[in-house]
Amino acid sequence: MITILAGGTGSIKLVRGLVSQESKVNVVSNVGDNYWLYGLYVCPDIDTAIYGLADMLDQDRGWGVRKDTYNFLRQMEIFGEETWFQIGDRDTATHLIRTNMLKNGKNLGDITKWMCEKFAVGANIMPVSDNSIETRITTDKGEMHLQEYWVKHRGRDPVEGIQYIGAEKARPNPEAINAMHDSDMVILAPGNPLTSIGPMLQIKGVRKELAKIKKKVVAVSPLIGENAISGPAAKYMQAAGIESNAFGLAKMYADVCSNIVIDTKDKMLGKKIQGLDINVYETKITMKNKVAEDALANFILKQIHV
């Protein structure tokens, strides 16, 4: 059994690769970028995992439903509402159903499990917590939700700080803790270490469990050299005073992880990372197609012995 902590548009690629080769996969999903929009509760990372495994993800954008229509959004524009967050019609139905179920007393974990059944997703996708966690970015223009910073303002302004509102009091999903404990391997996906994986590690119970089982925890780098493969990971790491490369990532994860997969182009960092008591594995980590997704998943499953 494999458990992967996942978030962001890069994580689903590895999740797909793992599911294609492993019969039992648990996906523990970030909830820090969940967002209330038009009175609807949007869970981007959970939905990306579901859509990605249901073969309906818009892979060009990395999120949302492939070939979706946007009549709802056009109508909201007529009403004078802001439409910077581009949710399609079928995607909106997901958020509407989720919101109604929350209002009727269901928790996010139960709703996610029900949605996986509706979308015929075999992997066990679960939120890291049923509690609210909000990743907020501080810039010279003030503090704002991660979605506002990255989508509305397109990440233009320098980042002065990152906060995880609610993470300190959040209780981990017991099912997620059990999945990590019972798994043969736990993987930290190549998501943004500060906004996709970071919010989950800020939950005390999650970090404590990973620290206990760190020998079987494998991190996959989202960086090659000083640059992220996609997204603003390097920008956030620099803002947090963390070296934006595989070594900086390894230092971030050193207390919860004993193994790391880095790109072959970063092999010169290998000995430095080993000095942190972390085993280093080198391979091509860029996943531009299904063949590459499967190849990286196969490397992790076959070459890493925990």
Short mmCIF file of C-alpha atoms in Angstrom, two decimals, residues 180-181 183-188 201 206-219 250-260 273-279 281 304-306:
data_model
loop_
_atom_site.label_atom_id
_atom_site.label_comp_id
_atom_site.label_asym_id
_atom_site.label_seq_id
_atom_site.Cartn_x
_atom_site.Cartn_y
_atom_site.Cartn_z
CA MET A 180 0.41 6.77 6.47
CA HIS A 181 1.04 4.44 9.41
CA SER A 183 1.55 2.03 4.19
CA ASP A 184 4.70 0.39 2.88
CA MET A 185 5.83 3.75 1.51
CA VAL A 186 4.70 7.36 2.03
CA ILE A 187 5.50 9.85 -0.74
CA LEU A 188 5.65 13.64 -0.54
CA LEU A 201 3.08 19.58 7.38
CA VAL A 206 0.66 14.97 10.44
CA ARG A 207 4.23 16.13 11.03
CA LYS A 208 4.47 14.01 14.18
CA GLU A 209 3.32 10.87 12.34
CA LEU A 210 5.71 11.45 9.42
CA ALA A 211 8.60 11.99 11.83
CA LYS A 212 7.84 8.63 13.45
CA ILE A 213 7.83 6.78 10.12
CA LYS A 214 10.43 8.91 8.29
CA LYS A 215 12.46 5.84 7.20
CA LYS A 216 9.68 4.97 4.73
CA VAL A 217 8.97 8.55 3.61
CA VAL A 218 10.16 9.55 0.13
CA ALA A 219 10.10 13.16 -1.12
CA ALA A 250 15.76 18.39 1.65
CA LYS A 251 16.48 20.69 4.60
CA MET A 252 12.77 21.58 4.77
CA TYR A 253 11.80 17.91 4.90
CA ALA A 254 14.75 16.56 6.93
CA ASP A 255 12.72 15.84 10.08
CA VAL A 256 9.97 13.94 8.25
CA CYS A 257 11.77 12.22 5.39
CA SER A 258 14.74 9.85 4.92
CA ASN A 259 14.69 9.56 1.12
CA ILE A 260 14.56 12.05 -1.74
CA ILE A 273 21.88 16.17 0.83
CA GLN A 274 23.32 12.91 2.16
CA GLY A 275 24.93 15.02 4.89
CA LEU A 276 21.39 15.58 6.19
CA ASP A 277 21.07 11.80 6.68
CA ILE A 278 18.78 11.53 3.65
CA ASN A 279 19.21 8.87 0.96
CA TYR A 281 18.04 8.82 -5.72
CA ILE A 304 13.71 2.75 -3.57
CA HIS A 305 13.81 0.25 -0.73
CA VAL A 306 12.43 1.63 2.53
#
